Amino acid sequence: MSVAQTLSNAKRLARLGAPEQAGQLYRSILDDFPANKRAQQGLADLKRTQQTNAGAAADSQDAVLQDLVKGLTGLYQKGRFDVVVEQASRLVEHFPVAILYNLTGASLVGLSRLEDAADAFRKALAITPDDGELHKNIGTVYRDLAQAEKAAESLNRSLELLPGDADVWVLLGFVLTSLGRTDQAIAAFEQACELKPNLASAYGGLSNLKEFQPEDPQVGRMRALLQRPSLSNKDRAKLCSALGRITEKQGHYAEAFDFFAQRNRVLKETQHFDYAFERTIFDIVRAGFPQSSSLAASAPGSAAPALPYVSNPDEKTPVFILGMPRSGTSLVEQILSCHSQIFGGGELAYMGKAVEKTGLDNRLFDAGRAQVLRGSYLAGLNKFDTREPLVTDKMPHNFRWVGHILSAFPEAKVIHMQRDPRAVCWSIFKSSFSVEKHTYAQDLNDLVAYYDLYLEWMAHWEQVFPGRIRHQSYEELTRNQEQQSRELVDWVGLAWEEQCLQFHRSGRAVKTVSTGQVRQPMYQGSSEKWRRYEEFLTPLTDRFGTGEQPENPVTPKQ
């Protein structure tokens, strides 16, 4: 075939939409005649046409993707997280882009599937590693997973990319606080205040760590912000908490109480405590664990597990530390987690979710449901990548599920923390707890009602499972640290280790409001601090008196 004929055929193939075959013909000419201008021009025209077509296709694909992302974003904003996860998971097979993984991760957070969310954010970062918002998102998830070191690393990377983001500085400040790095945490909160002087959460973080002088300009700024009519209720509550803590440290107790009370009035407007609902939950659960049931007791006065225990080295053994918030659960976890065989898991939501999965009704809690609950809980517990065979779970409100725990986990250890009820209730009242999870915490009368119900819970469990629960006095622990610490370690079945006395030197992260206290050596007297506010605490003193610590009705008589 002549060169002219080959050129003619190549052009015809290009017009017919066969650029690959046309290119082969042009290149065959250039193999023999490298200087042939028409073949060179033909190849150049083919390349230009292919680039134009690819650009048009990309534009079309981008338009489709933008429409899809817009639709998914709308679903996310409506709280349709499950739908977003389902649809985005299918779309990434065709559009493997960071924004779809980011939407998936954000929706998984909304569904409380934090491990899966972290995985989605990691996939997004593999595509766009220099996205500061993505590092912020995964850092927030790591924080909520109690992986504080990873959280700090991600948030620091976010700030390298977004140094002016005050919200990231605040997040980093709280993570550093949980790690006990006080000076670094203060610096992070201070930087947030510099960038955004009206950021209430930054002042809240500082108030936990910094010793403010009365003339400190930041205190004046907080007071001025509090007077703004446009201030949101959320920010007003944060500022009242901060100023309450600051004035308390300065010894102005009447003013501090006013700030705490104002904070709680604001929060109570958004969430109502439903005592009847809490009572109903108790009655339903109690019906499932009657004292005479074969599930709980094989003979009167003796408890037997619903499930036979078969040792499995691949499973973690849970240690449950429970009771009212502010009763000392963080302190006991900190002591135990210093042991070489115990990993401190923190406040885990796994048991509440496992109970929901098995169903809340007044049927007897049988072995079948116990097996389902055990599997659900262990699926979460075994995600901890740690060599220690025991894992603590210090979710205080697990006191509602002691029957479920001891039925499904015959090997588990349960430690019930007890403390002066006046100290507990006052400490809850002035602490910054989530109003959604602690609806009883904003009113002293609600606190008394909830505390009495808690006592009923624990009295019932002691009747149904006698001898299976260690009732640990917070005050006795502070008076006799070594003896009580040794007994706690013995209760969980381990040999004593001296480092358990040095709990305050532990570098583990503590996310709860007790993070400051567990960084200090053991001290006595904290259960008497409520007396500074005694004149304002009539509902507490009417119920529990003003004298010595009331006897706890749950503790069995010796």
Coordinates of C-alpha atoms in Angstrom, one line a residue:
M1 CA 0.0 0.0 0.0
S2 CA 1.4 3.4 -1.0
V3 CA 2.0 6.2 1.5
A4 CA -0.8 8.2 0.0
Q5 CA -3.3 5.3 0.3
T6 CA -2.2 4.7 3.9
L7 CA -2.7 8.4 4.8
S8 CA -6.2 8.3 3.2
N9 CA -7.2 5.2 5.1
A10 CA -5.9 6.8 8.4
K11 CA -8.1 9.9 7.9
R12 CA -11.1 7.7 7.1
L13 CA -10.6 5.7 10.3
A14 CA -10.2 8.9 12.4
R15 CA -13.6 10.2 10.9
L16 CA -15.2 6.9 11.7
G17 CA -14.2 7.2 15.4
A18 CA -11.4 4.7 15.4
P19 CA -8.5 6.9 16.6
E20 CA -6.4 3.9 17.8
Q21 CA -6.4 2.2 14.4
A22 CA -5.8 5.6 12.6
G23 CA -2.8 6.2 14.9
Q24 CA -1.3 2.9 14.1
L25 CA -1.4 3.7 10.3
Y26 CA 0.2 7.2 10.9
R27 CA 2.9 5.6 13.1
S28 CA 3.6 2.9 10.4
I29 CA 4.4 5.7 7.9
L30 CA 6.6 7.5 10.4
D31 CA 8.5 4.3 11.0
D32 CA 9.6 4.3 7.4
F33 CA 9.5 8.1 6.8
P34 CA 10.1 9.9 10.1
A35 CA 10.0 13.3 8.4
N36 CA 6.6 12.8 6.7
K37 CA 4.7 16.0 7.6
R38 CA 1.2 14.7 6.8
A39 CA 1.6 11.7 9.1
Q40 CA 3.0 14.0 11.9
Q41 CA 0.1 16.4 11.4
G42 CA -2.4 13.5 11.4
L43 CA -1.1 12.2 14.8
A44 CA -1.2 15.7 16.2
D45 CA -4.8 16.2 15.1
L46 CA -5.7 12.8 16.6
K47 CA -4.2 13.7 20.0
R48 CA -5.9 17.1 20.1
T49 CA -9.3 15.5 19.2
Q50 CA -8.8 12.9 22.0
Q51 CA -8.0 15.5 24.6
T52 CA -11.1 17.6 23.6
N53 CA -13.3 14.5 23.8
A54 CA -11.8 13.5 27.1
G55 CA -12.4 17.0 28.5
A56 CA -16.0 17.0 27.4
A57 CA -16.5 13.6 29.0
A58 CA -14.9 14.7 32.2
D59 CA -17.0 17.9 32.3
S60 CA -20.1 15.7 31.8
Q61 CA -19.0 13.3 34.5
D62 CA -18.2 16.2 36.9
A63 CA -21.7 17.6 36.3
V64 CA -23.3 14.3 37.2
L65 CA -21.1 13.9 40.3
Q66 CA -21.9 17.4 41.5
D67 CA -25.6 16.7 41.2
L68 CA -25.2 13.4 43.1
V69 CA -23.1 15.0 45.9
K70 CA -25.7 17.8 46.2
G71 CA -28.4 15.3 46.6
L72 CA -26.4 13.3 49.2
T73 CA -25.6 16.5 51.1
G74 CA -29.3 17.3 51.3
L75 CA -30.0 13.9 52.7
Y76 CA -27.2 14.3 55.3
Q77 CA -28.5 17.7 56.4
K78 CA -31.9 16.0 57.0
G79 CA -30.3 13.4 59.2
R80 CA -30.8 10.5 56.6
F81 CA -27.4 9.1 57.5
D82 CA -28.3 5.5 56.7
V83 CA -29.4 6.5 53.2
V84 CA -26.3 8.5 52.6
V85 CA -24.0 5.6 53.6
E86 CA -25.9 3.2 51.4
Q87 CA -25.9 5.4 48.3
A88 CA -22.4 6.8 48.7
S89 CA -21.0 3.3 49.1
R90 CA -22.4 2.3 45.7
L91 CA -21.3 5.6 44.1
V92 CA -17.6 5.3 45.1
E93 CA -17.4 2.2 42.9
H94 CA -17.9 4.6 39.9
F95 CA -16.6 7.8 41.4
P96 CA -13.7 7.1 43.8
V97 CA -13.5 10.7 45.0
A98 CA -12.7 12.1 48.5
I99 CA -15.9 14.0 48.9
L100 CA -18.0 10.8 48.8
Y101 CA -15.8 9.1 51.4
N102 CA -16.0 12.3 53.5
L103 CA -19.8 12.2 53.3
T104 CA -19.8 8.6 54.2
G105 CA -17.6 9.2 57.2
A106 CA -19.7 12.1 58.4
S107 CA -22.9 10.0 58.1
L108 CA -21.3 7.1 59.9
V109 CA -20.5 9.5 62.8
G110 CA -24.2 10.4 62.8
L111 CA -24.9 6.7 63.2
S112 CA -22.4 6.3 66.0
R113 CA -20.3 3.9 63.9
L114 CA -17.1 5.6 64.7
E115 CA -14.6 2.9 63.7
D116 CA -16.2 2.7 60.2
A117 CA -16.2 6.5 60.0
A118 CA -12.5 6.6 60.7
D119 CA -12.0 4.0 57.9
A120 CA -14.0 6.2 55.5
F121 CA -12.0 9.3 56.4
R122 CA -8.7 7.4 55.9
K123 CA -9.8 6.5 52.4
A124 CA -10.6 10.1 51.7
L125 CA -7.2 11.2 53.0
A126 CA -5.5 8.6 50.7
I127 CA -7.0 10.6 47.8
T128 CA -6.5 14.1 49.1
P129 CA -3.8 13.9 51.9
D130 CA -3.5 17.7 52.2
D131 CA -7.1 18.4 53.1
G132 CA -7.2 20.1 56.4
E133 CA -10.9 19.6 57.0
L134 CA -10.5 15.8 56.5
H135 CA -7.7 15.7 59.1
K136 CA -10.0 17.7 61.4
N137 CA -12.8 15.2 60.8
I138 CA -10.7 12.1 61.5
G139 CA -9.1 13.8 64.5
T140 CA -12.5 14.3 66.0
V141 CA -13.4 10.7 65.5
Y142 CA -10.1 9.5 67.0
R143 CA -10.9 11.7 70.0
D144 CA -14.3 10.1 70.4
L145 CA -12.7 6.7 70.1
A146 CA -10.4 7.6 73.0
Q147 CA -7.4 7.4 70.7
A148 CA -6.0 10.6 72.0
E149 CA -2.5 10.3 70.5
K150 CA -3.9 9.7 67.0
A151 CA -6.4 12.6 67.5
A152 CA -3.6 15.0 68.5
E153 CA -1.5 13.9 65.5
S154 CA -4.4 14.5 63.0
L155 CA -5.4 17.8 64.6
N156 CA -1.9 19.1 64.5
R157 CA -1.7 18.1 60.8
S158 CA -5.0 19.9 60.2
L159 CA -3.6 23.1 61.8
E160 CA -0.5 22.9 59.6
L161 CA -3.0 23.2 56.7
L162 CA -5.5 25.4 58.4
P163 CA -3.6 27.5 61.0
G164 CA -6.4 30.0 61.4
D165 CA -9.1 27.5 62.3
A166 CA -10.0 28.4 65.9
D167 CA -12.3 25.4 66.2
V168 CA -9.5 23.0 65.5
W169 CA -7.3 24.7 68.2
V170 CA -10.2 24.1 70.7
L171 CA -10.4 20.5 69.7
L172 CA -6.7 20.1 70.1
G173 CA -6.9 21.8 73.5
F174 CA -9.4 19.3 74.8
V175 CA -7.4 16.3 73.5
L176 CA -4.2 17.6 75.1
T177 CA -6.2 18.1 78.3
S178 CA -7.2 14.5 78.3
L179 CA -3.6 13.5 77.9
G180 CA -2.6 15.6 80.9
R181 CA -0.5 18.1 78.7
T182 CA -1.7 21.1 80.6
D183 CA 0.7 23.8 79.3
Q184 CA 0.2 22.7 75.7
A185 CA -3.6 22.6 76.1
I186 CA -3.6 26.1 77.6
A187 CA -1.6 27.4 74.7
A188 CA -4.0 25.8 72.2
F189 CA -7.0 27.4 73.9
E190 CA -5.2 30.8 74.1
Q191 CA -4.5 30.6 70.4
A192 CA -8.2 29.9 69.7
C193 CA -9.1 33.0 71.8
E194 CA -6.7 35.1 69.8
L195 CA -8.2 33.9 66.5
K196 CA -11.8 34.1 67.7
P197 CA -12.3 36.3 70.8
N198 CA -16.0 35.3 71.2
L199 CA -15.4 31.5 71.1
A200 CA -17.2 30.3 74.3
S201 CA -15.8 26.8 74.1
A202 CA -12.2 28.1 74.2
Y203 CA -13.0 29.9 77.5
G204 CA -14.6 26.8 78.8
G205 CA -11.5 24.8 78.1
L206 CA -9.3 27.4 79.7
S207 CA -11.4 27.6 82.9
N208 CA -10.6 24.0 83.6
L209 CA -6.8 24.5 83.5
K210 CA -5.8 28.1 84.1
E211 CA -5.6 30.0 87.4
F212 CA -7.3 33.3 86.5
Q213 CA -6.6 36.5 88.4
P214 CA -9.7 38.7 89.0
E215 CA -8.3 41.4 86.8
D216 CA -7.5 39.0 83.9
P217 CA -8.8 40.6 80.7
Q218 CA -10.2 37.3 79.5
V219 CA -12.5 37.1 82.6
G220 CA -13.7 40.6 81.7
R221 CA -14.3 39.5 78.1
M222 CA -16.3 36.5 79.3
R223 CA -18.5 38.6 81.5
A224 CA -19.1 41.1 78.6
L225 CA -20.0 38.3 76.2
L226 CA -22.5 37.0 78.7
Q227 CA -24.4 40.3 78.6
R228 CA -25.0 40.0 74.9
P229 CA -28.7 39.5 74.1
S230 CA -27.8 37.7 70.9
L231 CA -25.7 35.1 72.6
S232 CA -26.9 31.6 71.9
N233 CA -28.2 29.4 74.8
K234 CA -25.4 26.9 74.0
D235 CA -22.7 29.6 74.3
R236 CA -24.4 31.2 77.3
A237 CA -24.3 27.8 79.1
K238 CA -20.6 27.4 78.3
L239 CA -19.7 30.8 79.6
C240 CA -21.7 30.4 82.8
S241 CA -19.8 27.1 83.4
A242 CA -16.5 28.8 82.8
L243 CA -17.3 31.7 85.1
G244 CA -18.7 29.4 87.7
R245 CA -15.4 27.4 87.8
I246 CA -13.3 30.6 87.9
T247 CA -15.2 32.3 90.7
E248 CA -15.3 29.0 92.7
K249 CA -11.5 28.8 92.5
Q250 CA -11.4 32.4 93.7
G251 CA -13.6 31.6 96.7
H252 CA -16.6 33.5 95.6
Y253 CA -19.1 30.7 96.3
A254 CA -22.4 32.6 96.2
E255 CA -21.4 34.1 92.8
A256 CA -20.2 30.7 91.6
F257 CA -23.5 29.1 92.5
D258 CA -25.4 31.8 90.6
F259 CA -23.4 31.0 87.5
F260 CA -23.9 27.3 87.8
A261 CA -27.7 27.8 88.4
Q262 CA -28.0 30.1 85.5
R263 CA -26.3 27.6 83.2
N264 CA -28.7 24.9 84.3
R265 CA -31.8 27.1 83.9
V266 CA -30.7 27.7 80.3
L267 CA -30.1 24.0 79.7
K268 CA -33.3 22.9 81.3
E269 CA -35.3 25.0 78.8
T270 CA -34.0 22.6 76.1
Q271 CA -34.5 19.3 77.8
H272 CA -37.1 18.0 80.3
F273 CA -36.3 15.3 82.9
D274 CA -39.0 12.6 82.5
Y275 CA -39.0 10.7 85.8
A276 CA -41.9 8.6 84.8
F277 CA -39.9 7.3 81.8
E278 CA -36.9 6.4 84.0
R279 CA -39.2 4.6 86.5
T280 CA -40.8 2.7 83.6
I281 CA -37.4 1.5 82.4
F282 CA -36.6 0.3 85.9
D283 CA -39.9 -1.6 86.3
I284 CA -39.5 -3.3 82.9
V285 CA -35.9 -4.4 83.6
R286 CA -36.7 -5.5 87.2
A287 CA -39.5 -7.7 85.8
G288 CA -36.9 -9.4 83.6
F289 CA -34.7 -10.2 86.6
P290 CA -36.9 -11.3 89.5
Q291 CA -35.1 -12.5 92.6
S292 CA -36.6 -16.0 92.3
S293 CA -35.9 -16.5 88.6
S294 CA -33.8 -19.6 87.5
L295 CA -31.8 -17.2 85.4
A296 CA -30.5 -15.2 88.4
A297 CA -30.5 -17.9 91.1
S298 CA -30.3 -21.6 91.2
A299 CA -31.2 -21.6 94.9
P300 CA -32.6 -18.9 97.2
G301 CA -29.9 -16.4 98.1
S302 CA -27.3 -17.7 95.5
A303 CA -26.7 -16.3 92.1
A304 CA -25.8 -18.4 89.1
P305 CA -25.0 -17.1 85.6
A306 CA -27.3 -17.6 82.7
L307 CA -24.5 -18.6 80.4
P308 CA -21.8 -21.2 81.2
Y309 CA -18.4 -19.6 81.0
V310 CA -15.9 -21.1 78.6
S311 CA -12.5 -19.5 78.7
N312 CA -11.5 -18.0 75.3
P313 CA -8.0 -16.4 75.1
D314 CA -9.1 -14.4 72.0
E315 CA -11.8 -12.6 74.1
K316 CA -11.3 -9.6 76.4
T317 CA -12.6 -9.9 79.9
P318 CA -14.6 -6.8 80.9
V319 CA -14.3 -5.0 84.3
F320 CA -17.4 -2.8 84.8
I321 CA -17.0 0.2 87.0
L322 CA -20.4 1.8 87.5
G323 CA -22.5 4.0 89.8
M324 CA -23.6 7.6 89.7
P325 CA -21.5 10.1 87.7
R326 CA -18.9 11.9 89.9
S327 CA -18.8 9.0 92.3
G328 CA -15.2 8.0 91.7
T329 CA -15.4 5.8 88.6
S330 CA -12.6 7.6 86.8
L331 CA -10.3 7.3 89.8
V332 CA -10.8 3.6 90.1
E333 CA -10.3 3.0 86.4
Q334 CA -7.1 5.1 86.6
I335 CA -5.8 2.9 89.4
L336 CA -6.7 -0.4 87.7
S337 CA -5.4 0.7 84.3
C338 CA -1.9 1.2 85.8
H339 CA -1.8 -2.6 86.1
S340 CA 0.1 -4.4 83.3
Q341 CA -2.9 -6.7 82.6
I342 CA -5.6 -4.1 82.4
F343 CA -6.5 -1.7 79.6
G344 CA -8.5 1.4 80.5
G345 CA -11.4 1.5 78.0
G346 CA -13.1 4.6 79.4
E347 CA -16.8 5.2 79.1
L348 CA -18.0 2.7 76.5
A349 CA -21.5 2.8 74.9
Y350 CA -21.4 -0.9 73.9
M351 CA -23.5 -2.2 76.8
G352 CA -26.4 0.2 76.3
K353 CA -26.4 -0.7 72.5
A354 CA -26.3 -4.4 73.3
V355 CA -29.3 -4.1 75.6
E356 CA -31.2 -2.3 72.9
K357 CA -30.3 -5.0 70.5
T358 CA -31.7 -7.7 72.8
G359 CA -34.9 -5.7 73.4
L360 CA -36.2 -4.0 76.5
D361 CA -39.4 -5.7 77.8
N362 CA -40.6 -7.4 80.9
R363 CA -39.9 -11.0 79.7
L364 CA -37.5 -13.0 81.7
F365 CA -34.0 -12.4 80.5
D366 CA -33.0 -15.9 79.3
A367 CA -29.8 -17.5 78.1
G368 CA -30.7 -16.9 74.4
R369 CA -30.9 -13.2 74.8
A370 CA -27.8 -13.3 77.1
Q371 CA -25.9 -14.9 74.2
V372 CA -27.0 -12.2 71.8
L373 CA -26.0 -9.5 74.2
R374 CA -22.6 -11.1 74.9
G375 CA -21.8 -11.3 71.2
S376 CA -22.9 -7.7 70.6
Y377 CA -20.9 -6.3 73.5
L378 CA -17.7 -8.3 72.7
A379 CA -17.8 -7.2 69.1
G380 CA -17.1 -3.7 70.4
L381 CA -14.7 -4.7 73.1
N382 CA -12.6 -6.8 70.9
K383 CA -11.9 -3.9 68.6
F384 CA -9.4 -2.6 71.2
D385 CA -6.0 -3.3 69.7
T386 CA -4.3 -4.1 73.0
R387 CA -2.4 -7.0 74.5
E388 CA -4.0 -6.6 78.0
P389 CA -6.5 -9.4 78.7
L390 CA -8.8 -7.2 80.9
V391 CA -10.6 -4.1 79.7
T392 CA -12.4 -1.6 82.0
D393 CA -15.7 -0.1 81.0
K394 CA -16.5 2.8 83.3
M395 CA -19.8 3.9 81.8
P396 CA -21.5 5.0 85.1
H397 CA -25.1 4.4 83.9
N398 CA -24.3 0.7 83.3
F399 CA -25.8 0.4 86.8
R400 CA -29.1 -0.1 85.0
W401 CA -27.8 -3.2 83.2
V402 CA -26.0 -5.1 86.0
G403 CA -28.4 -8.0 85.5
H404 CA -27.6 -8.2 81.8
I405 CA -23.9 -8.0 82.6
L406 CA -23.8 -10.7 85.2
S407 CA -26.0 -13.0 83.2
A408 CA -24.1 -12.7 79.9
F409 CA -20.6 -12.4 81.4
P410 CA -20.1 -14.8 84.3
E411 CA -16.4 -14.0 84.2
A412 CA -17.0 -10.2 84.4
K413 CA -16.1 -8.2 87.5
V414 CA -18.5 -5.4 88.7
I415 CA -17.3 -2.6 90.9
H416 CA -20.0 -0.3 92.2
M417 CA -18.8 3.1 93.3
Q418 CA -20.4 4.8 96.3
R419 CA -19.9 8.3 97.6
D420 CA -21.6 10.8 99.8
P421 CA -24.9 11.6 97.9
R422 CA -24.6 15.3 98.7
A423 CA -21.2 15.4 97.1
V424 CA -22.3 13.4 94.1
C425 CA -25.4 15.5 93.4
W426 CA -23.7 18.8 93.9
S427 CA -20.8 17.8 91.7
I428 CA -23.2 16.7 89.0
F429 CA -25.1 19.9 89.3
K430 CA -22.1 22.1 88.7
S431 CA -20.4 19.9 86.0
S432 CA -20.8 20.3 82.3
F433 CA -22.6 17.2 81.4
S434 CA -24.4 16.6 78.1
V435 CA -28.0 17.7 78.7
E436 CA -29.3 15.1 76.3
K437 CA -27.7 12.2 78.3
H438 CA -28.2 13.7 81.8
T439 CA -31.6 15.3 81.8
Y440 CA -31.7 15.0 85.6
A441 CA -28.6 17.0 86.1
Q442 CA -29.9 20.6 85.8
D443 CA -32.3 20.7 88.8
L444 CA -31.5 19.7 92.4
N445 CA -35.0 18.2 92.9
D446 CA -34.6 16.1 89.8
L447 CA -31.2 15.0 91.0
V448 CA -32.6 13.8 94.3
A449 CA -35.4 11.8 92.5
Y450 CA -32.9 10.3 90.1
Y451 CA -30.5 9.4 92.9
D452 CA -33.2 7.6 94.9
L453 CA -34.1 5.6 91.8
Y454 CA -30.4 4.7 91.3
L455 CA -30.5 3.4 94.9
E456 CA -33.4 1.2 94.0
W457 CA -31.6 -0.2 91.0
M458 CA -28.6 -1.1 93.0
A459 CA -30.6 -2.5 95.9
H460 CA -32.4 -4.8 93.5
W461 CA -29.2 -6.0 91.9
E462 CA -27.7 -6.8 95.2
Q463 CA -30.7 -8.9 96.1
V464 CA -30.7 -10.8 92.8
F465 CA -26.9 -11.2 92.6
P466 CA -25.6 -11.3 96.2
G467 CA -21.8 -11.3 96.4
R468 CA -21.3 -10.6 92.7
I469 CA -20.8 -6.9 93.1
R470 CA -18.0 -5.1 95.0
H471 CA -19.5 -1.9 96.6
Q472 CA -16.5 0.5 96.8
S473 CA -16.6 3.5 99.0
Y474 CA -14.9 6.5 97.5
E475 CA -14.2 8.0 100.9
E476 CA -12.7 4.8 102.2
L477 CA -10.5 4.6 99.1
T478 CA -9.1 8.1 99.7
R479 CA -8.5 7.4 103.4
N480 CA -6.8 4.0 102.9
Q481 CA -5.4 4.2 99.4
E482 CA -3.1 1.2 99.4
Q483 CA -5.3 -1.2 101.3
Q484 CA -8.3 -0.4 99.1
S485 CA -6.3 -0.4 95.9
R486 CA -4.9 -3.9 96.8
E487 CA -8.5 -5.1 97.4
L488 CA -9.6 -3.8 94.0
V489 CA -6.8 -5.5 92.2
D490 CA -7.6 -8.7 94.1
W491 CA -11.3 -8.4 93.2
V492 CA -10.5 -8.5 89.5
G493 CA -8.4 -11.6 90.0
L494 CA -4.9 -10.2 89.6
A495 CA -1.7 -10.1 91.6
W496 CA -0.7 -6.7 93.1
E497 CA 1.6 -4.3 91.2
E498 CA 3.1 -1.3 93.0
Q499 CA 2.5 1.1 90.0
C500 CA -1.2 1.1 90.8
L501 CA -0.4 3.5 93.6
Q502 CA 1.1 5.9 91.1
F503 CA -2.1 6.3 89.1
H504 CA -1.6 10.1 88.8
R505 CA 1.5 9.6 86.8
S506 CA -0.2 7.6 84.1
G507 CA -0.1 9.0 80.6
R508 CA -3.4 7.5 79.4
A509 CA -6.0 9.8 78.1
V510 CA -9.0 10.7 80.3
K511 CA -12.0 12.2 78.5
T512 CA -14.3 12.7 81.4
V513 CA -14.8 15.8 83.6
S514 CA -12.5 14.1 86.1
T515 CA -9.4 14.5 83.9
G516 CA -7.9 17.0 86.3
Q517 CA -8.5 15.1 89.5
V518 CA -6.9 11.9 88.3
R519 CA -3.7 13.7 87.4
Q520 CA -3.2 14.5 91.1
P521 CA -2.1 12.2 94.0
M522 CA -4.9 10.8 96.2
Y523 CA -6.3 13.4 98.5
Q524 CA -9.1 13.6 101.0
G525 CA -11.8 16.1 101.6
S526 CA -13.4 16.4 98.2
S527 CA -16.6 14.9 99.5
E528 CA -17.0 17.8 101.9
K529 CA -16.7 20.6 99.3
W530 CA -20.5 20.7 98.9
R531 CA -20.7 22.3 102.4
R532 CA -19.4 25.6 100.9
Y533 CA -22.7 25.8 99.1
E534 CA -24.9 24.3 101.8
E535 CA -27.3 27.3 102.1
F536 CA -28.2 26.9 98.4
L537 CA -28.7 23.1 98.5
T538 CA -31.9 22.7 100.5
P539 CA -33.3 19.8 98.3
L540 CA -30.1 17.8 99.0
T541 CA -30.0 18.5 102.7
D542 CA -33.7 17.9 103.2
R543 CA -33.3 14.5 101.7
F544 CA -29.8 13.5 102.9
G545 CA -29.3 15.7 106.0
T546 CA -26.4 18.0 106.9
G547 CA -24.5 15.8 109.3
E548 CA -22.0 13.0 108.7
Q549 CA -22.2 11.0 105.5
P550 CA -25.5 9.1 105.3
E551 CA -25.3 5.3 105.5
N552 CA -25.6 3.8 102.1
P553 CA -28.7 1.5 102.0
V554 CA -27.2 -0.6 99.1
T555 CA -24.1 -1.9 100.9
P556 CA -24.7 -5.3 102.5
K557 CA -24.4 -5.5 106.3
Q558 CA -21.2 -7.3 107.4

